[in-house]
Amino acid sequence: MEKIIPYLQQFYLAKDIERIVSELERYARTLPTVKPKYFTNTWYKNSNIYSVYPDGVSLHQEAPLTEIKDYLTTIRKLGCNAIHLLPFLKSPMQDKGYDVSDYYSVREGLGGMESLKALKKAAEEQEIHIFMDLIFNHVSIEHEWFMKAEQGSEYYRNFFLHTKETPQFLRKIEKDSTVYAEYLVNGEKTLVSVAFPEFAGELPHWRQGKDGYWYYHTYYPHQIDLNWQNPDVFIELSKILLFWASKGFNFRFDAIQFIGKTAYKHLDTHNPFTHHLTSVFNVIAESVFPECIFIFETFEHLDSVIEYFGTANNQQSKLLYSFHFTASLWISLLEENQSHIWKQLKSMSDIPIHAQWVNFLRNHDELSLAYVDKTILEKVHTKLIDSGKPFRSEFGISGRTYSLLASDEKRFLMSYFLLSSMPGSIMIPYGDEFGMGNIAQSQLSEEEKKDTRNINRGVVTTEIIKSKKGELLFAHLATIFKKRQIFRDYLNIWPEELPVAQGIFGATYKKGTSEFLIFINLTPARKTVHFDDIAAYAKILEINNVDIENNNIKLDTYAGIWLQK
């Protein structure tokens, strides 16, 4: 643990650092060290990640985590070697489990700790890695720490960002595809982004506790932000990290950019404390699980996001979600113009050797359109809104991939073929493997309707799995993902753009004298690509009907092909 000392010296007093190191070393000695047998520390470079809620599968009317355990074979057949198991810790479930009330307990309704242990064991047997969420920015108002704070405990009140005086809120404004709250802080006006404008209340970012104090929240009023400047908070959260790392879990860190911040944190502003914390988290986790892998979630300006990879000598995270790239993919799909993809690919290529992007079409949240040019934003919104629902004051769209692609099977397959043609890892949200569509409003309760993201949730059932459409799409996606793994080494190289007409994605990955060639038709119209010496290339995989005659590649509606020389 002495390795963490240099990172903490700028923020904690020497006596506090000594106490931190002593307590964490003592706690770590009580935990087992994980010695996995089935992977190397570079497995994440070849990862296909399946993201699923712990109650997202219902096949046999068993405990939800048992259902997930039984579904692991299907996940493996799909070609995924990792799962992101969305929040399963104890929670009042006001935010799908992201409002944690006990970091050491698994929700009993899911089957409790024993069901989780059985799931973890089964995953190891099938060589599937599990990422669990660590929500370190905030806790539920039902967490013991906050309840004690409201009861008057000064010790626990200091676990949170708080003030005695009523914050001076001025107004809400919209700019740069974001809603902001404007405050008067120390005599100066400051803007703070509002995560969920629909749920912000009269005074965004602040909730008055029963003790009369005001408590800061980045997200919902029932999720109070932790005060990482307090060394006791650092100790408690580090013990939680040690506890779960010692059980062999990898971690997705939720909202990493806000961990370690003070109140009124601005997006895209460098916070040295946060970056030192992420480096420390690596040292702590690896002390009991040497091969532990992190995924960080943050959506800021791209240069701010890339900082969270760290450097070769000071790694912070090996994996980051590519939110900017997701937005560019959708813009290219909707405008049938590959230039948006290439522009984004070129801007995100300069990353450390250990680093890897996680690319995706959709995740469990809304399709975020932050940082998208206003003119393009309006076009995208117009094209998608009939297939989804607005979220985040219309700067995002809720809805499942299949529905947002107008329930067009060929277009859906092409979109995943396109995603699978990109460098980096990929993530698929549960249900997409069967082309699940949006949940009908009639199936949602009045409370659920308040959060439009609920239309892209739901449950995978036997009926969905055995449907004709489900079986067909699963077979196609499994073929794509498995073929991708075979030729995965190419996708750790950055692609070169090929000169093709608008509406066609053409790329080549070159590895020595070998080459991986890709052509994908983003449009419903038939397209032809002329490529000299095409006979020298062997076909790896095609979708939606491709013909090759002489040196002409004829791409049918939403067709694509992979070739190798």
Coordinates of C-alpha atoms in Angstrom, one line a residue:
M1 CA 0.0 0.0 0.0
E2 CA 3.0 2.3 0.3
K3 CA 2.7 2.9 -3.5
I4 CA -0.4 5.0 -2.9
I5 CA 1.4 7.5 -0.7
P6 CA 2.8 9.8 -3.4
Y7 CA -0.6 10.2 -5.0
L8 CA -2.2 11.2 -1.7
Q9 CA 0.4 13.6 -0.3
Q10 CA -1.0 16.6 -2.1
F11 CA -4.5 16.1 -0.7
Y12 CA -4.3 14.6 2.7
L13 CA -2.3 15.4 5.8
A14 CA 0.7 13.2 6.7
K15 CA -1.1 11.8 9.8
D16 CA -4.1 10.9 7.7
I17 CA -2.0 9.2 5.0
E18 CA -0.3 7.1 7.7
R19 CA -3.7 6.1 9.1
I20 CA -5.1 5.3 5.6
V21 CA -2.1 3.0 4.7
S22 CA -2.2 1.3 8.1
E23 CA -6.0 0.6 8.0
L24 CA -6.0 -0.6 4.3
E25 CA -3.0 -2.9 4.9
R26 CA -4.7 -4.4 7.9
Y27 CA -7.9 -4.9 6.0
A28 CA -6.2 -6.4 2.9
R29 CA -4.5 -9.0 5.1
T30 CA -7.9 -10.4 6.0
L31 CA -8.8 -11.0 2.3
P32 CA -7.8 -13.7 -0.1
T33 CA -5.6 -12.9 -3.2
V34 CA -7.2 -13.8 -6.5
K35 CA -5.2 -16.1 -8.7
P36 CA -7.2 -16.6 -11.9
K37 CA -6.2 -19.6 -14.1
Y38 CA -7.9 -18.8 -17.3
F39 CA -6.6 -15.6 -18.7
T40 CA -3.7 -13.3 -19.2
N41 CA -3.6 -9.6 -18.3
T42 CA -4.2 -8.7 -22.0
W43 CA -7.5 -10.5 -22.3
Y44 CA -9.4 -7.2 -22.3
K45 CA -7.8 -6.4 -25.7
N46 CA -10.1 -9.1 -27.2
S47 CA -13.2 -8.4 -25.2
N48 CA -16.8 -8.6 -26.3
I49 CA -18.9 -7.4 -23.4
Y50 CA -22.5 -8.3 -22.7
S51 CA -24.2 -5.7 -20.5
V52 CA -27.2 -6.9 -18.5
Y53 CA -29.3 -5.9 -15.5
P54 CA -29.2 -8.6 -12.7
D55 CA -32.9 -9.2 -13.3
G56 CA -32.8 -8.8 -17.1
V57 CA -33.3 -12.4 -17.9
S58 CA -36.3 -14.5 -16.9
L59 CA -36.5 -18.1 -18.3
H60 CA -37.3 -20.5 -15.4
Q61 CA -39.0 -18.4 -12.7
E62 CA -35.8 -18.7 -10.5
A63 CA -33.9 -16.1 -8.6
P64 CA -32.7 -13.4 -11.1
L65 CA -29.0 -14.1 -10.5
T66 CA -29.6 -17.8 -11.0
E67 CA -31.3 -16.9 -14.3
I68 CA -28.2 -15.0 -15.3
K69 CA -26.0 -17.9 -14.3
D70 CA -28.1 -20.3 -16.5
Y71 CA -27.8 -17.8 -19.3
L72 CA -24.0 -17.7 -19.4
T73 CA -23.9 -20.5 -22.0
T74 CA -26.0 -18.4 -24.3
I75 CA -23.7 -15.4 -23.7
R76 CA -20.8 -17.5 -24.6
K77 CA -22.5 -18.8 -27.8
L78 CA -23.0 -15.2 -28.8
G79 CA -19.3 -14.7 -28.7
C80 CA -19.0 -12.6 -25.6
N81 CA -16.2 -13.3 -23.1
A82 CA -17.2 -10.7 -20.4
I83 CA -20.4 -9.4 -18.9
H84 CA -21.1 -6.1 -17.3
L85 CA -23.5 -7.0 -14.5
L86 CA -25.4 -3.8 -13.8
P87 CA -26.0 -2.8 -10.1
F88 CA -26.9 -5.6 -7.8
L89 CA -26.1 -4.2 -4.4
K90 CA -28.7 -3.3 -1.8
S91 CA -30.7 -0.3 -2.9
P92 CA -34.2 1.2 -2.6
M93 CA -34.2 1.0 -6.4
Q94 CA -35.1 4.6 -7.1
D95 CA -32.5 4.6 -9.8
K96 CA -32.2 1.0 -11.0
G97 CA -29.7 0.2 -8.3
Y98 CA -27.4 3.2 -8.8
D99 CA -28.6 4.5 -5.4
V100 CA -26.7 2.1 -3.1
S101 CA -27.8 1.7 0.5
D102 CA -25.2 -1.0 1.4
Y103 CA -22.0 -1.7 -0.5
Y104 CA -21.5 -5.1 1.1
S105 CA -25.0 -6.6 0.5
V106 CA -26.5 -8.2 -2.6
R107 CA -30.2 -7.4 -3.0
E108 CA -32.2 -10.3 -1.5
G109 CA -34.7 -10.2 -4.3
L110 CA -32.0 -11.1 -6.7
G111 CA -31.0 -14.2 -4.7
G112 CA -28.5 -12.6 -2.2
M113 CA -24.8 -13.2 -1.9
E114 CA -25.0 -17.0 -2.3
S115 CA -26.6 -16.6 -5.8
L116 CA -23.9 -14.1 -6.7
K117 CA -21.2 -16.6 -5.6
A118 CA -22.8 -19.3 -7.8
L119 CA -22.9 -17.0 -10.7
K120 CA -19.3 -16.0 -10.3
K121 CA -18.2 -19.6 -10.1
A122 CA -20.1 -20.6 -13.2
A123 CA -18.6 -17.6 -15.1
E124 CA -15.1 -18.7 -14.2
E125 CA -15.9 -22.2 -15.5
Q126 CA -16.9 -20.7 -18.8
E127 CA -14.0 -18.2 -18.8
I128 CA -16.3 -15.2 -18.7
H129 CA -15.1 -12.1 -16.9
I130 CA -17.5 -10.1 -14.8
F131 CA -17.5 -6.3 -14.4
M132 CA -19.6 -4.9 -11.5
D133 CA -20.6 -1.3 -11.0
L134 CA -18.8 0.7 -8.4
I135 CA -20.8 3.8 -7.7
F136 CA -18.4 6.0 -5.7
N137 CA -19.8 9.4 -6.4
H138 CA -22.9 9.2 -4.3
V139 CA -25.0 7.0 -2.0
S140 CA -28.7 6.6 -1.4
I141 CA -30.4 8.7 1.2
E142 CA -31.2 5.4 2.8
H143 CA -27.6 4.6 3.3
E144 CA -26.6 4.4 7.0
W145 CA -24.0 7.2 6.6
F146 CA -26.6 9.7 5.3
M147 CA -29.3 8.7 7.8
K148 CA -26.8 9.3 10.7
A149 CA -25.8 12.6 9.1
E150 CA -29.5 13.7 9.1
Q151 CA -29.8 12.6 12.7
G152 CA -27.1 15.1 13.6
S153 CA -23.8 13.2 13.5
E154 CA -21.1 15.7 12.5
Y155 CA -18.8 12.8 11.7
Y156 CA -21.1 11.4 9.1
R157 CA -22.2 14.8 7.9
N158 CA -18.6 15.3 6.8
F159 CA -19.0 12.2 4.6
F160 CA -21.0 14.5 2.2
L161 CA -20.7 17.8 0.4
H162 CA -22.9 20.1 2.5
T163 CA -23.5 23.7 3.5
K164 CA -25.5 25.4 6.2
E165 CA -26.4 28.3 4.0
T166 CA -29.1 28.0 1.3
P167 CA -27.3 27.9 -2.1
Q168 CA -27.9 30.9 -4.3
F169 CA -29.6 29.5 -7.4
L170 CA -30.2 32.0 -10.2
R171 CA -31.7 30.2 -13.2
K172 CA -31.5 27.3 -15.7
I173 CA -30.1 27.9 -19.2
E174 CA -29.5 25.7 -22.3
K175 CA -26.3 25.7 -24.3
D176 CA -23.9 23.2 -26.0
S177 CA -26.5 20.5 -26.0
T178 CA -26.7 20.7 -22.2
V179 CA -28.9 22.2 -19.5
Y180 CA -27.1 24.2 -16.9
A181 CA -28.0 25.7 -13.5
E182 CA -26.5 29.1 -12.8
Y183 CA -25.5 29.9 -9.2
L184 CA -23.9 32.8 -7.4
V185 CA -20.9 31.3 -5.6
N186 CA -18.6 33.6 -3.6
G187 CA -20.0 36.6 -5.4
E188 CA -19.4 35.1 -8.9
K189 CA -21.8 33.4 -11.3
T190 CA -21.0 29.8 -12.2
L191 CA -22.7 27.3 -14.5
V192 CA -23.1 23.6 -13.5
S193 CA -24.5 21.0 -15.9
V194 CA -27.8 19.4 -14.8
A195 CA -27.6 15.7 -15.3
F196 CA -31.4 15.0 -15.3
P197 CA -33.3 18.3 -16.0
E198 CA -36.6 16.5 -15.8
F199 CA -36.0 15.5 -12.2
A200 CA -33.9 18.5 -10.9
G201 CA -36.5 20.1 -8.7
E202 CA -36.8 23.8 -7.8
L203 CA -33.2 24.0 -6.5
P204 CA -31.0 21.8 -8.8
H205 CA -28.0 20.0 -7.2
W206 CA -29.1 20.6 -3.6
R207 CA -31.4 18.8 -1.1
Q208 CA -32.2 20.0 2.3
G209 CA -31.7 17.3 4.9
K210 CA -33.8 16.8 8.1
D211 CA -31.0 18.4 10.0
G212 CA -31.4 21.7 8.1
Y213 CA -28.2 21.4 6.1
W214 CA -28.1 21.4 2.3
Y215 CA -26.5 18.4 0.7
Y216 CA -25.1 18.4 -2.9
H217 CA -26.1 15.9 -5.5
T218 CA -24.8 15.6 -9.1
Y219 CA -27.7 13.3 -10.2
Y220 CA -31.0 12.7 -8.4
P221 CA -32.0 14.4 -5.1
H222 CA -32.1 11.0 -3.5
Q223 CA -28.4 10.3 -4.3
I224 CA -26.1 12.4 -2.1
D225 CA -22.5 13.1 -3.2
L226 CA -19.7 11.9 -1.1
N227 CA -16.9 14.1 0.2
W228 CA -13.7 12.6 -1.0
Q229 CA -11.6 15.3 0.7
N230 CA -12.5 13.5 3.9
P231 CA -9.9 10.8 4.5
D232 CA -12.5 8.6 6.3
V233 CA -14.5 8.5 3.0
F234 CA -11.4 7.4 1.2
I235 CA -10.8 4.6 3.7
E236 CA -14.4 3.3 3.6
L237 CA -14.6 3.3 -0.2
S238 CA -11.2 1.7 -0.6
K239 CA -12.2 -1.1 1.7
I240 CA -15.2 -1.7 -0.5
L241 CA -13.0 -1.8 -3.5
L242 CA -10.7 -4.3 -1.8
F243 CA -13.7 -6.4 -0.7
W244 CA -15.1 -6.9 -4.2
A245 CA -11.7 -7.1 -5.9
S246 CA -10.7 -10.0 -3.6
K247 CA -13.7 -11.9 -5.0
G248 CA -12.3 -11.6 -8.5
F249 CA -14.5 -8.9 -9.9
N250 CA -13.5 -6.3 -12.5
F251 CA -15.0 -2.9 -12.2
R252 CA -17.0 -0.4 -14.2
F253 CA -16.6 3.0 -12.4
D254 CA -19.8 5.0 -12.7
A255 CA -19.5 8.7 -13.5
I256 CA -15.7 8.7 -12.8
Q257 CA -15.3 12.4 -13.6
F258 CA -17.3 13.4 -10.6
I259 CA -15.5 11.3 -8.0
G260 CA -13.2 13.5 -5.9
K261 CA -14.8 16.7 -7.0
T262 CA -16.1 19.5 -4.8
A263 CA -19.5 21.1 -5.2
Y264 CA -20.3 22.9 -8.5
K265 CA -17.9 20.7 -10.5
H266 CA -17.7 21.8 -14.2
L267 CA -17.6 19.2 -16.9
D268 CA -14.3 19.1 -18.9
T269 CA -12.3 20.8 -16.1
H270 CA -9.2 18.9 -15.1
N271 CA -9.4 17.7 -11.5
P272 CA -6.0 16.4 -10.4
F273 CA -7.5 14.8 -7.3
T274 CA -9.8 12.6 -9.4
H275 CA -6.9 11.4 -11.6
H276 CA -4.7 10.7 -8.5
L277 CA -7.7 8.7 -7.1
T278 CA -8.0 6.6 -10.2
S279 CA -4.3 5.7 -10.1
V280 CA -4.7 4.8 -6.4
F281 CA -7.7 2.6 -7.2
N282 CA -5.5 0.5 -9.5
V283 CA -2.8 0.0 -6.9
I284 CA -5.5 -1.0 -4.3
A285 CA -7.4 -3.4 -6.5
E286 CA -4.2 -5.1 -7.8
S287 CA -3.0 -5.7 -4.3
V288 CA -5.6 -8.5 -4.0
F289 CA -6.4 -9.1 -7.7
P290 CA -3.3 -8.4 -9.8
E291 CA -5.2 -8.8 -13.1
C292 CA -8.1 -6.5 -12.2
I293 CA -9.5 -4.5 -15.2
F294 CA -11.3 -1.1 -15.0
I295 CA -13.8 0.5 -17.3
F296 CA -14.4 4.2 -16.7
E297 CA -17.6 5.9 -17.7
T298 CA -17.3 9.6 -18.6
F299 CA -18.7 11.8 -21.3
E300 CA -16.8 15.0 -21.6
H301 CA -14.8 16.7 -24.4
L302 CA -12.6 14.0 -26.0
D303 CA -9.3 15.3 -24.7
S304 CA -10.7 15.2 -21.2
V305 CA -11.9 11.7 -21.6
I306 CA -8.6 10.4 -23.0
E307 CA -6.9 11.7 -19.8
Y308 CA -8.6 8.9 -17.9
F309 CA -6.5 6.3 -19.6
G310 CA -3.4 7.7 -17.9
T311 CA 0.0 6.9 -19.3
A312 CA 2.0 3.8 -19.9
N313 CA 3.9 4.5 -16.7
N314 CA 0.9 5.6 -14.7
Q315 CA -2.2 3.7 -15.9
Q316 CA -5.6 4.8 -14.7
S317 CA -7.9 2.7 -16.8
K318 CA -7.4 0.2 -19.5
L319 CA -10.9 0.6 -20.9
L320 CA -13.1 3.6 -21.6
Y321 CA -16.5 3.9 -23.2
S322 CA -16.4 5.7 -26.5
F323 CA -19.5 7.9 -26.2
H324 CA -18.3 10.3 -28.8
F325 CA -17.8 7.5 -31.3
T326 CA -21.3 6.2 -30.6
A327 CA -22.8 9.5 -31.5
S328 CA -20.8 9.6 -34.7
L329 CA -21.9 6.1 -35.6
W330 CA -25.5 7.1 -35.3
I331 CA -25.0 10.3 -37.3
S332 CA -23.4 8.3 -40.1
L333 CA -26.1 5.7 -40.0
L334 CA -28.9 8.3 -40.2
E335 CA -27.2 10.5 -42.7
E336 CA -25.8 7.6 -44.7
N337 CA -22.4 9.3 -44.7
Q338 CA -19.3 7.5 -43.5
S339 CA -17.4 10.8 -43.0
H340 CA -18.6 11.2 -39.5
I341 CA -17.1 7.9 -38.5
W342 CA -13.8 8.7 -40.0
K343 CA -13.6 12.1 -38.5
Q344 CA -14.2 10.6 -35.0
L345 CA -11.8 7.6 -35.6
K346 CA -9.0 10.0 -36.5
S347 CA -9.5 12.1 -33.4
M348 CA -9.5 9.2 -30.9
S349 CA -6.5 7.2 -32.2
D350 CA -3.8 8.8 -30.0
I351 CA -4.1 6.7 -26.9
P352 CA -1.5 4.8 -24.7
I353 CA -0.4 1.3 -25.6
H354 CA -2.4 -0.3 -22.7
A355 CA -5.6 1.6 -23.6
Q356 CA -8.7 0.3 -25.4
W357 CA -12.0 1.9 -26.4
V358 CA -15.2 0.1 -25.7
N359 CA -17.5 0.8 -28.7
F360 CA -21.3 0.3 -28.6
L361 CA -24.5 1.3 -30.4
R362 CA -26.6 1.5 -27.3
N363 CA -26.2 1.0 -23.6
H364 CA -28.6 0.8 -20.6
D365 CA -29.0 4.6 -20.6
E366 CA -30.2 7.0 -23.3
L367 CA -28.5 7.6 -26.5
S368 CA -26.6 10.7 -25.5
L369 CA -26.1 13.5 -28.1
A370 CA -24.0 15.8 -25.9
Y371 CA -21.3 17.6 -27.9
V372 CA -23.1 17.2 -31.1
D373 CA -23.4 20.3 -33.3
K374 CA -26.8 21.9 -32.9
T375 CA -27.8 21.6 -36.6
I376 CA -26.9 17.9 -36.7
L377 CA -28.5 17.4 -33.3
E378 CA -31.8 18.7 -34.6
K379 CA -31.6 16.4 -37.7
V380 CA -30.8 13.3 -35.6
H381 CA -33.6 14.1 -33.1
T382 CA -36.1 14.5 -35.9
K383 CA -35.1 11.1 -37.4
L384 CA -35.2 9.2 -34.2
I385 CA -37.9 10.7 -32.1
D386 CA -40.7 8.7 -33.7
S387 CA -38.8 5.5 -32.8
G388 CA -37.9 6.5 -29.3
K389 CA -38.6 9.0 -26.5
P390 CA -36.8 12.2 -25.5
F391 CA -34.6 12.2 -22.4
R392 CA -32.4 14.9 -20.8
S393 CA -34.5 17.7 -22.1
E394 CA -34.3 16.3 -25.7
F395 CA -30.5 16.2 -25.7
G396 CA -30.7 12.4 -25.6
I397 CA -33.0 9.7 -27.0
S398 CA -34.3 6.7 -25.1
G399 CA -35.0 3.5 -27.1
R400 CA -33.5 0.2 -28.0
T401 CA -31.2 -0.3 -31.0
Y402 CA -33.7 -2.3 -33.1
S403 CA -36.5 0.2 -32.6
L404 CA -34.3 3.2 -33.3
L405 CA -33.3 1.5 -36.6
A406 CA -37.0 1.4 -37.6
S407 CA -37.2 -2.3 -36.8
D408 CA -35.4 -3.1 -40.1
E409 CA -33.6 -6.4 -39.7
K410 CA -31.1 -5.8 -42.5
R411 CA -30.2 -2.3 -41.2
F412 CA -29.9 -3.7 -37.7
L413 CA -27.5 -6.4 -38.8
M414 CA -25.5 -3.9 -40.9
S415 CA -25.2 -1.6 -37.9
Y416 CA -23.7 -4.4 -35.7
F417 CA -21.5 -5.5 -38.6
L418 CA -20.2 -1.9 -38.8
L419 CA -19.6 -1.8 -35.1
S420 CA -17.7 -5.0 -35.2
S421 CA -15.5 -3.6 -38.0
M422 CA -14.1 -1.0 -35.7
P423 CA -10.9 -1.1 -33.6
G424 CA -11.3 -1.7 -29.9
S425 CA -13.7 -3.8 -27.9
I426 CA -17.4 -3.9 -28.3
M427 CA -20.3 -3.9 -25.9
I428 CA -23.9 -5.2 -26.6
P429 CA -26.8 -4.5 -24.2
Y430 CA -29.0 -7.4 -23.3
G431 CA -31.8 -8.2 -25.6
D432 CA -30.1 -6.7 -28.7
E433 CA -28.9 -10.3 -29.6
F434 CA -32.6 -11.0 -30.3
G435 CA -33.6 -7.6 -31.8
M436 CA -35.7 -6.7 -28.8
G437 CA -37.7 -3.5 -29.4
N438 CA -38.9 -0.8 -27.1
I439 CA -41.1 -1.7 -24.2
A440 CA -44.6 -0.5 -24.9
Q441 CA -45.9 2.3 -22.7
S442 CA -48.8 0.1 -21.7
Q443 CA -46.4 -2.3 -20.0
L444 CA -44.9 0.5 -17.8
S445 CA -46.3 1.8 -14.6
E446 CA -47.1 5.5 -14.2
E447 CA -43.9 5.8 -12.1
E448 CA -41.8 4.0 -14.8
K449 CA -43.1 6.3 -17.5
K450 CA -41.5 9.3 -15.8
D451 CA -38.1 7.9 -16.9
T452 CA -38.2 7.3 -20.6
R453 CA -35.1 5.1 -20.4
N454 CA -37.4 2.4 -19.2
I455 CA -38.5 1.8 -22.7
N456 CA -35.1 0.3 -23.5
R457 CA -35.0 -2.0 -20.4
G458 CA -37.4 -4.9 -20.0
V459 CA -36.6 -8.7 -19.7
V460 CA -35.3 -11.4 -22.0
T461 CA -37.8 -14.2 -22.0
T462 CA -38.1 -17.6 -23.5
E463 CA -40.7 -16.3 -25.9
I464 CA -38.2 -13.7 -27.2
I465 CA -35.4 -16.2 -27.5
K466 CA -37.5 -18.7 -29.4
S467 CA -39.1 -16.3 -31.8
K468 CA -38.3 -16.7 -35.4
K469 CA -36.8 -13.2 -35.6
G470 CA -34.9 -13.7 -32.3
E471 CA -33.3 -17.0 -33.5
L472 CA -32.3 -15.5 -36.9
L473 CA -30.7 -12.4 -35.5
F474 CA -28.9 -14.3 -32.7
A475 CA -27.4 -16.7 -35.2
H476 CA -26.2 -13.8 -37.4
L477 CA -24.7 -11.7 -34.5
A478 CA -23.0 -14.8 -33.0
T479 CA -21.4 -15.5 -36.4
I480 CA -20.2 -11.8 -36.6
F481 CA -18.8 -11.7 -33.1
K482 CA -17.1 -15.0 -33.3
K483 CA -15.5 -14.3 -36.7
R484 CA -14.4 -10.9 -35.2
Q485 CA -12.6 -12.7 -32.5
I486 CA -10.7 -14.9 -35.0
F487 CA -9.4 -11.9 -36.8
R488 CA -9.1 -9.7 -33.7
D489 CA -5.4 -9.0 -34.1
Y490 CA -6.2 -6.7 -37.1
L491 CA -8.6 -4.7 -35.0
N492 CA -5.9 -3.7 -32.5
I493 CA -4.4 -1.7 -35.5
W494 CA -5.9 1.6 -36.6
P495 CA -7.7 1.4 -39.9
E496 CA -7.0 3.3 -43.1
E497 CA -9.8 5.0 -45.1
L498 CA -10.4 3.7 -48.6
P499 CA -11.6 6.1 -51.4
V500 CA -15.2 5.1 -51.9
A501 CA -18.5 6.8 -52.7
Q502 CA -20.6 8.4 -50.0
G503 CA -22.8 5.9 -48.2
I504 CA -20.1 3.2 -48.2
F505 CA -17.7 2.5 -45.3
G506 CA -14.5 1.3 -46.8
A507 CA -11.5 0.5 -44.6
T508 CA -8.3 -1.6 -44.6
Y509 CA -6.3 -2.9 -41.7
K510 CA -2.7 -3.7 -42.7
K511 CA -0.5 -6.1 -40.7
G512 CA 2.8 -6.7 -42.4
T513 CA 2.0 -8.1 -45.8
S514 CA -1.5 -9.2 -44.7
E515 CA -4.6 -7.1 -45.0
F516 CA -8.1 -7.1 -43.6
L517 CA -10.5 -5.3 -46.0
I518 CA -14.0 -4.0 -45.2
F519 CA -16.8 -2.6 -47.3
I520 CA -20.2 -1.8 -45.8
N521 CA -23.3 -0.2 -47.5
L522 CA -24.9 2.2 -45.1
T523 CA -27.8 2.8 -47.5
P524 CA -30.9 1.0 -48.7
A525 CA -29.8 1.5 -52.3
R526 CA -27.5 -1.0 -54.1
K527 CA -23.9 0.1 -54.3
T528 CA -20.9 -1.0 -56.3
V529 CA -17.3 -0.7 -55.3
H530 CA -14.5 -1.2 -57.8
F531 CA -11.3 -2.7 -56.3
D532 CA -8.4 -3.9 -58.3
D533 CA -7.0 -7.4 -57.7
I534 CA -10.0 -8.4 -55.6
A535 CA -9.4 -12.0 -56.6
A536 CA -6.3 -12.0 -54.3
Y537 CA -8.6 -11.6 -51.3
A538 CA -10.5 -14.4 -49.5
K539 CA -14.0 -13.8 -48.2
I540 CA -14.3 -14.0 -44.4
L541 CA -17.9 -13.0 -43.9
E542 CA -20.7 -11.2 -45.7
I543 CA -24.2 -10.0 -44.7
N544 CA -27.3 -9.0 -46.6
N545 CA -26.1 -10.3 -50.0
V546 CA -22.8 -9.4 -51.7
D547 CA -21.7 -10.4 -55.2
I548 CA -18.2 -10.1 -56.6
E549 CA -17.8 -10.0 -60.4
N550 CA -14.4 -9.3 -61.9
N551 CA -13.1 -6.4 -59.7
N552 CA -16.5 -5.1 -58.8
I553 CA -18.0 -5.7 -55.3
K554 CA -21.8 -5.4 -55.5
L555 CA -23.4 -4.5 -52.2
D556 CA -27.1 -5.0 -51.8
T557 CA -29.3 -3.1 -49.4
Y558 CA -27.3 -2.6 -46.1
A559 CA -24.8 -5.3 -47.2
G560 CA -21.3 -5.7 -46.0
I561 CA -18.2 -7.9 -46.5
W562 CA -15.0 -8.7 -44.8
L563 CA -12.0 -9.9 -46.9
Q564 CA -8.5 -11.0 -46.2
K565 CA -5.3 -11.2 -48.1

